[in-house]
mmCIF file of C-alpha atoms and ligand atoms in Angstrom:
data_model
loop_
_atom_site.group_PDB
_atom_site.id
_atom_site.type_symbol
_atom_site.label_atom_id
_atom_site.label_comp_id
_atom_site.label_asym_id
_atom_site.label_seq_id
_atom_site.Cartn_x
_atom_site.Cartn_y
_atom_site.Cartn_z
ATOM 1 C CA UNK J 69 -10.225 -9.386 -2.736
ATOM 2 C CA UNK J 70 -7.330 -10.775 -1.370
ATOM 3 C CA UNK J 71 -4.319 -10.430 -3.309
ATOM 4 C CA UNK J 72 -0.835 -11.536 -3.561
ATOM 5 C CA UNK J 73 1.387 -9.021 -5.417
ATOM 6 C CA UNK J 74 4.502 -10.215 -6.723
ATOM 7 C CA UNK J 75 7.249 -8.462 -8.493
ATOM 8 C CA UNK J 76 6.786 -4.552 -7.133
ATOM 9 C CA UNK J 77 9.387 -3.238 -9.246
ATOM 10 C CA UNK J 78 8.291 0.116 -11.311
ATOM 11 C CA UNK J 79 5.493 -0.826 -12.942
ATOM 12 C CA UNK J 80 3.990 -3.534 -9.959
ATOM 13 C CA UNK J 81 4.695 -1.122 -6.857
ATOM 14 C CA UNK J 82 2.467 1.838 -7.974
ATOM 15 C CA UNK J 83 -0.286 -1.338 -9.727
ATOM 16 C CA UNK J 84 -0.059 -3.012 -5.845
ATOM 17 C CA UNK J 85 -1.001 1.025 -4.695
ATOM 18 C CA UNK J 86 -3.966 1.647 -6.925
ATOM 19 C CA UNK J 87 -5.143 -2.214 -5.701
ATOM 20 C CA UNK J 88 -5.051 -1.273 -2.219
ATOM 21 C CA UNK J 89 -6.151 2.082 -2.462
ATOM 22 C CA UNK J 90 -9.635 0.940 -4.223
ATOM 23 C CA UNK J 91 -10.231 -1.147 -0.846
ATOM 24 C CA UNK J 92 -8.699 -4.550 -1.907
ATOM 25 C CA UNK J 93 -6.584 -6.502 0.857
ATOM 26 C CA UNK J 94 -2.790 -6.705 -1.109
ATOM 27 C CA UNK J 95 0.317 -8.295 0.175
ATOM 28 C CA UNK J 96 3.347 -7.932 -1.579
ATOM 29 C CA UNK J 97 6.528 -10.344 -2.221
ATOM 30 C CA UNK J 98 9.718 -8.688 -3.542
ATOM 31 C CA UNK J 99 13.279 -9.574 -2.709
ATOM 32 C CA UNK J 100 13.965 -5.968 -3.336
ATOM 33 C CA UNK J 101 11.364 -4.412 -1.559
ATOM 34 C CA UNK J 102 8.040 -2.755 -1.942
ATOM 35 C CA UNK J 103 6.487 0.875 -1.921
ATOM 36 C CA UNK J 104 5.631 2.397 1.240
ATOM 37 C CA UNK J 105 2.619 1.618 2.754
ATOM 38 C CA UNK J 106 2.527 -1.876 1.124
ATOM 39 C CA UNK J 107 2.350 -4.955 3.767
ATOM 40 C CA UNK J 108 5.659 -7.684 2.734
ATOM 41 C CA UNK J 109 5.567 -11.366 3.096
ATOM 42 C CA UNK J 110 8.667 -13.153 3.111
ATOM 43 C CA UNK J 111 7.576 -16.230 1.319
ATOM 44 C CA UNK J 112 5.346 -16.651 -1.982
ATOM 45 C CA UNK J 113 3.754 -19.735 -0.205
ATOM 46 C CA UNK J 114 2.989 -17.100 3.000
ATOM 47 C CA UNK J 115 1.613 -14.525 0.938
ATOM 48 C CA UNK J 116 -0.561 -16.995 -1.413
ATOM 49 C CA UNK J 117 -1.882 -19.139 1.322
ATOM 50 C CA UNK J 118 -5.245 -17.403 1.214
ATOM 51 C CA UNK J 119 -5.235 -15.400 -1.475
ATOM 52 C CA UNK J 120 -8.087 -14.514 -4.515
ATOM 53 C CA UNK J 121 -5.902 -13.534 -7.000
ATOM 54 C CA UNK J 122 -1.888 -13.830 -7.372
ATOM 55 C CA UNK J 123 -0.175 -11.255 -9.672
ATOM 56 C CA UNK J 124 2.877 -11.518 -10.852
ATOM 57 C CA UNK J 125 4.740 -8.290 -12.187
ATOM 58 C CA UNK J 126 8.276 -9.948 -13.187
ATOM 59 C CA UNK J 127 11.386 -9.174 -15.482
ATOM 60 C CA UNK J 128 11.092 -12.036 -18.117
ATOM 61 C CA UNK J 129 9.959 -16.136 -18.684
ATOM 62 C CA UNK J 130 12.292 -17.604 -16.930
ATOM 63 C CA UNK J 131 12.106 -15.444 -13.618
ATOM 64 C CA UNK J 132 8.185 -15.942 -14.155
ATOM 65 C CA UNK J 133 8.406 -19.417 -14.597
ATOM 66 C CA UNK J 134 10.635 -20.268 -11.621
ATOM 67 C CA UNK J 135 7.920 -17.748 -9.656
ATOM 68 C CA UNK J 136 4.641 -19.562 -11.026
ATOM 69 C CA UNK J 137 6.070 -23.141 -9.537
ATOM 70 C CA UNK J 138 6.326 -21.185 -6.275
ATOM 71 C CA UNK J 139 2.416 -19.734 -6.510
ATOM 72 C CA UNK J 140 0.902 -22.590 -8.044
ATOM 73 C CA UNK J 141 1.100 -24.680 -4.750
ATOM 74 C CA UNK J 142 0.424 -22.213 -2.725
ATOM 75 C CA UNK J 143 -2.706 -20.525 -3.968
ATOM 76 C CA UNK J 144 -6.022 -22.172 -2.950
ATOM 77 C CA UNK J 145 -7.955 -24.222 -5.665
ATOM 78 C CA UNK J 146 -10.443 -21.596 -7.673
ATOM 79 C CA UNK J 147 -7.787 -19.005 -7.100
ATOM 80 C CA UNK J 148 -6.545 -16.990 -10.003
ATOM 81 C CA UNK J 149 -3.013 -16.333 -11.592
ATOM 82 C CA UNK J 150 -2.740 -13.063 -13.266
ATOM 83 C CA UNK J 151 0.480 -12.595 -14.950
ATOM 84 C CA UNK J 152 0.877 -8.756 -16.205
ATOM 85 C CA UNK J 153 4.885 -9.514 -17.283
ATOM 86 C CA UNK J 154 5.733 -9.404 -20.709
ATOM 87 C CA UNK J 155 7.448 -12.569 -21.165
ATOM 88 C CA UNK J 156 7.444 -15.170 -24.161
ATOM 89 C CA UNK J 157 4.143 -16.743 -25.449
ATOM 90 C CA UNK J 158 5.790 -20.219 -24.395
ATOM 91 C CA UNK J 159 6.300 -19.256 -21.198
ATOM 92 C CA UNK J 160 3.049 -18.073 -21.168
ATOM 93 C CA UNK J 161 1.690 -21.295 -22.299
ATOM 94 C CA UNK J 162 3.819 -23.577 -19.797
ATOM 95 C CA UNK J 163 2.558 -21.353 -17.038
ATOM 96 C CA UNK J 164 -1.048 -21.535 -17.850
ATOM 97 C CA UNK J 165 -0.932 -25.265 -18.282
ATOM 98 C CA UNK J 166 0.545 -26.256 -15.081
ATOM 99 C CA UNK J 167 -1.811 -23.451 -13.264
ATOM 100 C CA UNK J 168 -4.864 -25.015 -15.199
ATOM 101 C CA UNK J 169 -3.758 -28.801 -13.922
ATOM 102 C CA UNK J 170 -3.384 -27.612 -10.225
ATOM 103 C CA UNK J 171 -7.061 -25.957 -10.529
ATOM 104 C CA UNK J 172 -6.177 -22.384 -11.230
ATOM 105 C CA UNK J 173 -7.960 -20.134 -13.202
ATOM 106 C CA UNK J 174 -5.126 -18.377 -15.376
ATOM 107 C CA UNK J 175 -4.182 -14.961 -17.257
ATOM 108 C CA UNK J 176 -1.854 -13.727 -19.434
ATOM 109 C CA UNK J 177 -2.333 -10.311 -18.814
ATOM 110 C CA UNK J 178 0.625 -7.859 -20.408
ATOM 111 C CA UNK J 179 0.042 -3.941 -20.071
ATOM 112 C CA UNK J 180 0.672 -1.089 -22.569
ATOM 113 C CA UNK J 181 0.892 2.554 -21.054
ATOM 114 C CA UNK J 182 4.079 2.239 -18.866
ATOM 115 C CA UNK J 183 5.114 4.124 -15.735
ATOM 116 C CA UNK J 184 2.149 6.859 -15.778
ATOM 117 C CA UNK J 185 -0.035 4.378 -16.824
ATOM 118 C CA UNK J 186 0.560 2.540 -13.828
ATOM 119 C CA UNK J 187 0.453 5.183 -11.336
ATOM 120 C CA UNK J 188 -2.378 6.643 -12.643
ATOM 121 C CA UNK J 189 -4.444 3.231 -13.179
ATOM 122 C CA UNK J 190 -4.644 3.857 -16.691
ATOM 123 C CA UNK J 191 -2.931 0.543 -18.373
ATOM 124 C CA UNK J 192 -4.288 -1.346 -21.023
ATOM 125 C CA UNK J 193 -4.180 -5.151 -20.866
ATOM 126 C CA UNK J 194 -4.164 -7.311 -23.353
ATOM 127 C CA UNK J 195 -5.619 -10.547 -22.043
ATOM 128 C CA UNK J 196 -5.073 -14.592 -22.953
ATOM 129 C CA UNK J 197 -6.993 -16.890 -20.942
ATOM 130 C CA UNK J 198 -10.592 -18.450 -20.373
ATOM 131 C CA UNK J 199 -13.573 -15.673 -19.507
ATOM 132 C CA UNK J 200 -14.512 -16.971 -15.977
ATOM 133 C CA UNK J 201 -11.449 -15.852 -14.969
ATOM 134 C CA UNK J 202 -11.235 -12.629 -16.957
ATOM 135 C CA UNK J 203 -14.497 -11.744 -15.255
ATOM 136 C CA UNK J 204 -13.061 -12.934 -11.770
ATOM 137 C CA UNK J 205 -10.158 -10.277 -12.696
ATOM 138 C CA UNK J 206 -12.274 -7.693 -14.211
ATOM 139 C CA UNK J 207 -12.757 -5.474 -10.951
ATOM 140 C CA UNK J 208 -8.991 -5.190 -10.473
ATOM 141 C CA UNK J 209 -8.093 -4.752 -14.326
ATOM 142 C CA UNK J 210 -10.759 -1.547 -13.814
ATOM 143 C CA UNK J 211 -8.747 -0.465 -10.996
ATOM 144 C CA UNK J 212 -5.453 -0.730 -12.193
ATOM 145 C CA UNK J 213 -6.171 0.259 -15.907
ATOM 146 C CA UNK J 214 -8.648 1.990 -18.597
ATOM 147 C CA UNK J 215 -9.194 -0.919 -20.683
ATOM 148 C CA UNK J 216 -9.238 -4.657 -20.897
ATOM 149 C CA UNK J 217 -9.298 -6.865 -23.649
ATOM 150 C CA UNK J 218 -9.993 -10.520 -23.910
ATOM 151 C CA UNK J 219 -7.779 -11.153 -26.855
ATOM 152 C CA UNK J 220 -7.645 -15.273 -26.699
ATOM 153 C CA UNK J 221 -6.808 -18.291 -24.960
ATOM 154 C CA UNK J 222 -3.575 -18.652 -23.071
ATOM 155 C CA UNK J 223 -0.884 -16.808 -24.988
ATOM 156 C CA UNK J 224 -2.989 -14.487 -26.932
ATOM 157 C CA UNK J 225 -2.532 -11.620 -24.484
ATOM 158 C CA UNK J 226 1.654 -11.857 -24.876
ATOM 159 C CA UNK J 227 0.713 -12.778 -28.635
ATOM 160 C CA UNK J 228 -1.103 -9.345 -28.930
ATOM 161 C CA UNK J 229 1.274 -7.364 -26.672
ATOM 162 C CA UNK J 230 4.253 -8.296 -29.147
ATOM 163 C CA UNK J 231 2.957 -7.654 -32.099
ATOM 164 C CA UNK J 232 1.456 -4.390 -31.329
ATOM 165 C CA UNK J 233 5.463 -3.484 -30.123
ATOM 166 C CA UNK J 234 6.914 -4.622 -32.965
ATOM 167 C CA UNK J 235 4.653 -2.130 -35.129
ATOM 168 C CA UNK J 236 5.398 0.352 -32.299
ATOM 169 C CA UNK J 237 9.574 -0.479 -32.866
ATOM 170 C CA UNK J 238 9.628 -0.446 -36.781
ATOM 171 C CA UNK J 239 7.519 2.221 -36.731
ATOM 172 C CA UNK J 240 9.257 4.816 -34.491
ATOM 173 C CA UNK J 241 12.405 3.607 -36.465
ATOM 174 C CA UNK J 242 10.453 4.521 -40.181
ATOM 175 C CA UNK J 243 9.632 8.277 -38.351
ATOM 176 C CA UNK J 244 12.844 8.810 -36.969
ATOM 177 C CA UNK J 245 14.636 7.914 -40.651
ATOM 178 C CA UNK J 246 11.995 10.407 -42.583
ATOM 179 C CA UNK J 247 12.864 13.198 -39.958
ATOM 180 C CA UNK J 248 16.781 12.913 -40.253
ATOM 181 C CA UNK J 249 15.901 12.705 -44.394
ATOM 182 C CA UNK J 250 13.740 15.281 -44.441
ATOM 183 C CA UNK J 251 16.781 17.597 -42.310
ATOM 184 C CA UNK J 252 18.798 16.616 -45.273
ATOM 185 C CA UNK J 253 16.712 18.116 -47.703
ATOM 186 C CA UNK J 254 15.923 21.346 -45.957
ATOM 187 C CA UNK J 255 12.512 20.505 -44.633
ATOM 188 C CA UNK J 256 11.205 22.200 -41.535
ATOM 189 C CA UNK J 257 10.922 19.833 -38.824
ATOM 190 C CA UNK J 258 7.459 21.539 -38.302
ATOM 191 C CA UNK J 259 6.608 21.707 -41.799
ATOM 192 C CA UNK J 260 7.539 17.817 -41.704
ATOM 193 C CA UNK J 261 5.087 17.246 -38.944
ATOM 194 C CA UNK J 262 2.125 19.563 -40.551
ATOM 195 C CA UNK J 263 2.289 17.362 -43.256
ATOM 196 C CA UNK J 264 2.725 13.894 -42.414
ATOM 197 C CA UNK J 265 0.261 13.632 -39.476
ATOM 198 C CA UNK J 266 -2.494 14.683 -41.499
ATOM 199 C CA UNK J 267 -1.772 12.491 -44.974
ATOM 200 C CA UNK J 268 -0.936 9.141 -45.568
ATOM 201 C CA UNK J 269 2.380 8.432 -43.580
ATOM 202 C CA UNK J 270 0.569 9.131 -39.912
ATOM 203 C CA UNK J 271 0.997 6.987 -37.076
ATOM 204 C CA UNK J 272 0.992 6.869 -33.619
ATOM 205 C CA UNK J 273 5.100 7.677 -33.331
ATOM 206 C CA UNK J 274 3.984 10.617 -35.272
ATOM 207 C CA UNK J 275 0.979 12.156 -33.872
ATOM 208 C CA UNK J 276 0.562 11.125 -30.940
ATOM 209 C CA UNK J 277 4.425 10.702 -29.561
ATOM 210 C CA UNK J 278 6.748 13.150 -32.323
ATOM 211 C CA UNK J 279 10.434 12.117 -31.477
ATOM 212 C CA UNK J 280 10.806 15.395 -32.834
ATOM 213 C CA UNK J 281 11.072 18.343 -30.221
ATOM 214 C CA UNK J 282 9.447 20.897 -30.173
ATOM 215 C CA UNK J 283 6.925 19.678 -32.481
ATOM 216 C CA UNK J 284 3.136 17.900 -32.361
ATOM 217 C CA UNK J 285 2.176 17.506 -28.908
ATOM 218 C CA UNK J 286 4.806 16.770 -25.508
ATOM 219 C CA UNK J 287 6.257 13.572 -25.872
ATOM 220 C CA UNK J 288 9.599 12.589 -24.366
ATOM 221 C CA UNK J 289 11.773 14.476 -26.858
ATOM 222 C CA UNK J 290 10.455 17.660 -25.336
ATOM 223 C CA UNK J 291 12.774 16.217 -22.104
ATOM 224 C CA UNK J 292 15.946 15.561 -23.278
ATOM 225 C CA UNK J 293 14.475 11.595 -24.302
ATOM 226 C CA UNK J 294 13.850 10.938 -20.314
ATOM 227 C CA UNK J 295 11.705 7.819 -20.991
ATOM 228 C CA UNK J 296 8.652 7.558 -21.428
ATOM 229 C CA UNK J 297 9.830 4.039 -22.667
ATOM 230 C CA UNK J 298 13.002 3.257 -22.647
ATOM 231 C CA UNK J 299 14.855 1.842 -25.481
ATOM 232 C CA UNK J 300 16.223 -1.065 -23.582
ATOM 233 C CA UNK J 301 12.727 -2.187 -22.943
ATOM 234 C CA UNK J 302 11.726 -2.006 -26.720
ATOM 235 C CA UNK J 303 15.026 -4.043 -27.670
ATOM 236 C CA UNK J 304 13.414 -6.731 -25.121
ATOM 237 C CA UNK J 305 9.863 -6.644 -26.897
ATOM 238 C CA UNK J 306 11.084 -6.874 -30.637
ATOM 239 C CA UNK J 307 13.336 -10.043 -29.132
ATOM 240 C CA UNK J 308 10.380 -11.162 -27.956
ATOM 241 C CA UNK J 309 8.630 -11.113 -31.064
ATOM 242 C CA UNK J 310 11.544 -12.365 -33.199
ATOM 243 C CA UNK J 311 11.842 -15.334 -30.784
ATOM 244 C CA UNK J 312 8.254 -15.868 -31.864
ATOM 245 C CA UNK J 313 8.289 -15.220 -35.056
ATOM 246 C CA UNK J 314 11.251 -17.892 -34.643
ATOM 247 C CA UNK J 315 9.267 -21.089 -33.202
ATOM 248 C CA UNK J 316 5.960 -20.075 -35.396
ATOM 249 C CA UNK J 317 8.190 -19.424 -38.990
ATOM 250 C CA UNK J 318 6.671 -16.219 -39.409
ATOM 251 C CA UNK J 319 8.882 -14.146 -41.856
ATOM 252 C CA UNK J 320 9.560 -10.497 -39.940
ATOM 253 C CA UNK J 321 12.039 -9.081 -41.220
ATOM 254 C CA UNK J 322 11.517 -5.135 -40.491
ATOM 255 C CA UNK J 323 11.119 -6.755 -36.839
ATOM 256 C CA UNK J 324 14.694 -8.239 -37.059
ATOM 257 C CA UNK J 325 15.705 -5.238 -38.969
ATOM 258 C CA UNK J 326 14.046 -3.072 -35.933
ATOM 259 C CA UNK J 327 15.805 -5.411 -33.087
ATOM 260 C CA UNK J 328 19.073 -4.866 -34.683
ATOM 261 C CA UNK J 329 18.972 -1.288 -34.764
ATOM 262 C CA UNK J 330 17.868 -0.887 -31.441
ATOM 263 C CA UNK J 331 20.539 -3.720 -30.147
ATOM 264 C CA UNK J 332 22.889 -0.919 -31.418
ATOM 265 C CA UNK J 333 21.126 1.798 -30.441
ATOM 266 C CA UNK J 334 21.254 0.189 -26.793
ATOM 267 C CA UNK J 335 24.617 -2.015 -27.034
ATOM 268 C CA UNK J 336 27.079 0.671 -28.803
ATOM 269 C CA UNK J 337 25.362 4.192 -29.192
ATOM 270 C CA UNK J 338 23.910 5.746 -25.826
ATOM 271 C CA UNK J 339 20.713 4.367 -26.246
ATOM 272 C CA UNK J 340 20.569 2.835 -22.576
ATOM 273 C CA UNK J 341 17.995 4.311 -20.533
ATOM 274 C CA UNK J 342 17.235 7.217 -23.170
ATOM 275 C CA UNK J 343 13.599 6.845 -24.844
ATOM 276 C CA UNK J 344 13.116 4.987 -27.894
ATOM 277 C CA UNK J 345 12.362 7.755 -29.850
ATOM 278 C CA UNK J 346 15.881 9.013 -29.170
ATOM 279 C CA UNK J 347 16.694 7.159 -32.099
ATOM 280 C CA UNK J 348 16.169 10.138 -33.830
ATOM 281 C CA UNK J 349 18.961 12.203 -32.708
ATOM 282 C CA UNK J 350 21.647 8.546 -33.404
ATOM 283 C CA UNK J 351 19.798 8.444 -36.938
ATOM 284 C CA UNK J 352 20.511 12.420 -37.923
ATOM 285 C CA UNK J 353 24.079 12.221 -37.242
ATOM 286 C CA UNK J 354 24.971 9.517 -38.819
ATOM 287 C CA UNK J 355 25.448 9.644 -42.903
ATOM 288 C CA UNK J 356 24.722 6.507 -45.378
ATOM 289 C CA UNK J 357 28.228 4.991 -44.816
ATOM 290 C CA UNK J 358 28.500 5.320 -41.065
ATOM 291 C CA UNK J 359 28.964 2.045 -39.460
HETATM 292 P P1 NAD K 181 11.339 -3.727 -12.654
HETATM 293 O O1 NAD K 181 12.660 -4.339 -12.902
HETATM 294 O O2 NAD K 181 11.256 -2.317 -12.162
HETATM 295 O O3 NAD K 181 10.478 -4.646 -11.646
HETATM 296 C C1 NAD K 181 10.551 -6.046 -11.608
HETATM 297 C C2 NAD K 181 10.550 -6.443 -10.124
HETATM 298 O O4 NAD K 181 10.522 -7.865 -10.027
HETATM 299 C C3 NAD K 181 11.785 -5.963 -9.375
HETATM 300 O O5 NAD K 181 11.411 -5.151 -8.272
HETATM 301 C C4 NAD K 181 12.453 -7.261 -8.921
HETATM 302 O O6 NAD K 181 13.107 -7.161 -7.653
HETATM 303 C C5 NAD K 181 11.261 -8.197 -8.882
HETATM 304 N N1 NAD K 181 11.659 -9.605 -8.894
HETATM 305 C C6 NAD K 181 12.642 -10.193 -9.630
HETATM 306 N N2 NAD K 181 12.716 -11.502 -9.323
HETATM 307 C C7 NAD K 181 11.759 -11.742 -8.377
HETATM 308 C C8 NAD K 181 11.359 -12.885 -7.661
HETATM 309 N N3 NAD K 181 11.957 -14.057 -7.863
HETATM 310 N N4 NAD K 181 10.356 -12.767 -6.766
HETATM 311 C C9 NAD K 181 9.734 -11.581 -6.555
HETATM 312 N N5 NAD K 181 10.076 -10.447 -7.214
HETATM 313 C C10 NAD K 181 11.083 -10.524 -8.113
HETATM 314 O O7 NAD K 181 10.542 -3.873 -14.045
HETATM 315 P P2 NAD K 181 9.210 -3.089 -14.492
HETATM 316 O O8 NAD K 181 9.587 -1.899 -15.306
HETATM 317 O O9 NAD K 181 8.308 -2.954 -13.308
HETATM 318 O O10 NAD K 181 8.609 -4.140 -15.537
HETATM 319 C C11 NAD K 181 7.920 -5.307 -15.119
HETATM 320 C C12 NAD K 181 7.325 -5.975 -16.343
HETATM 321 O O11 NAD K 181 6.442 -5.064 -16.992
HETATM 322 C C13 NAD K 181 8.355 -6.402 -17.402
HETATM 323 O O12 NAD K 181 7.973 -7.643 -17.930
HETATM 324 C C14 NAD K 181 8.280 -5.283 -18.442
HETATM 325 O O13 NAD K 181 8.653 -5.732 -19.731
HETATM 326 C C15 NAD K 181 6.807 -4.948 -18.375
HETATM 327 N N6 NAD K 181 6.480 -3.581 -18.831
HETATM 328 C C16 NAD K 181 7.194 -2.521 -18.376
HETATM 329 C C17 NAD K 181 6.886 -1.226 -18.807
HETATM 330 C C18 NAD K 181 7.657 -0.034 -18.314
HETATM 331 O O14 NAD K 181 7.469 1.066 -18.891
HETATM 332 N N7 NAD K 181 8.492 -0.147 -17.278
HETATM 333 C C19 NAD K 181 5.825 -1.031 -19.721
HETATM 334 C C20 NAD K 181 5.075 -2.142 -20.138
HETATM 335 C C21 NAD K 181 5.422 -3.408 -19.678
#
């Protein structure tokens, strides 16, 4: 296919590799530059003019939005808009409407499995859109990832992708505060571990990604809390889903509860480019009247 790639950043450059790699014909638009080996337009109109497929790999809504009016011209009627950003569910929706009226087949298409999952073509998306053109993106979301699901019309892919983060956020947060509790009282960090990922209070943040180090399988802790995912990223996410929770009146509050701690975490205690489960380390050193 022919694709326009836009937004090459850390997670679109090594996603516009793997696209070109598996045979498909990418250019890429970037004010910042691309990876090497990756051909550059200088215009989204030039780089959409005869394009398949337009994806968009982009900091937030607003960026995306001022992006899509830029693509939605340009790409040929029948084309297809895949957005992989995480961005808000409106701007999801205001996207896929104005691609739908210009004759676009649209996707909101956010990914879970970060920076390795990216270079290695192993992402998950989580997909919000109509199925002609899921199945018109399904060769490239095989390329570029391990599993894609059709979660929805437009929105539901963002819909899905937030709420699986805020679980992710509140839940890191609830493993990190039982691990600087359990230091309190004595308890082996490994005893902790033996215990809790095989009864009741398992989880992902537990078994699968221990902000403990040392302990349950590598995860960041094991490297000084190099992300992995940084924390900054899951402050954005659990806004994200508190904006939502916002314009639906869903009541959240361990969400807000999570996005305030990690607005500290990130705004007044280190947590800036440090993993998310670095939280744990903030959490053990503080005491229950530390501000
Ligand atoms: P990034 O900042 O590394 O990349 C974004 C790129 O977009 C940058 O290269 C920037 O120059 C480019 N850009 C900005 N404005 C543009 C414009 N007008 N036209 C063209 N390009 C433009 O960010 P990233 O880590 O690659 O993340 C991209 C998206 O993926 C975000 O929505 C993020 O939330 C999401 N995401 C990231 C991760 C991760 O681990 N990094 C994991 C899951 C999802």
């Amino acid at each position: 296919m022919k694709i326009a790639f836009i937004g090459l950043g850390n997670m679109g450059g090594p996603m516009a590799l793997n696209l070109q790699k598996a045979g498909h014909d990418v250019v890429g638009v970037d004010p910042a530059g691309g990876p090497d080996g990756i051909e550059m337009a200088t215009t989204i109109g030039d780089a959409c003019a005869a394009a398949d497929v337009a994806i968009t790999m982009l900091p937030n809504g607003a960026i995306l939005r001022s992006v899509a009016s830029e693509i939605i011209p340009a790409l040929p009627n029948g084309a297809v808009l895949l957005d992989c950003s995480t961005v808000d569910v409106d701007s999801a929706r205001e996207v896929a409407a104005d691609a739908m009226n210009a004759g676009l087949g649209i996707l909101d298409a956010p990914v879970s499995g970060g920076i390795t999952g990216a270079a290695n073509g192993t992402l998950t998306f989580m997909v919000g859109g109509d199925t002609a053109a899921f199945e018109t993106a399904q060769p490239l979301f095989d390329v570029m990832g391990q599993k894609a699901v059709l979660c929805g019309g437009s929105g539901a892919g963002q819909a899905a992708k937030i709420c699986n983060n805020m679980i992710l956020g509140v839940t890191m947060l609830a493993t990190c505060e039982a691990f600087a509790l359990a230091d309190k009282l004595g308890l082996d960090r490994q005893a902790m571990f033996d215990v809790v990922s095989t009864s009741s209070g398992y989880s992902w943040t537990m078994n699968a990604y221990c902000p403990a180090p040392g302990v349950g399988p590598v995860s960041p802790a094991d490297n000084g809390y190099a992300p992995g995912f940084a924390a900054e990223l899951m402050l954005k996410d659990l806004g994200l889903s508190q904006d939502a929770a916002a314009s639906c009146d869903a009541d959240t509050p361990m969400g807000a509860l999570a996005e305030n701690m990690y607005e500290k975490f990130v705004g007044q205690h280190d947590g800036l480019g440090q993993d998310f489960s670095a939280v744990l380390p903030w959490l053990s050193e503080r005491g229950r009247s530390t501000g």
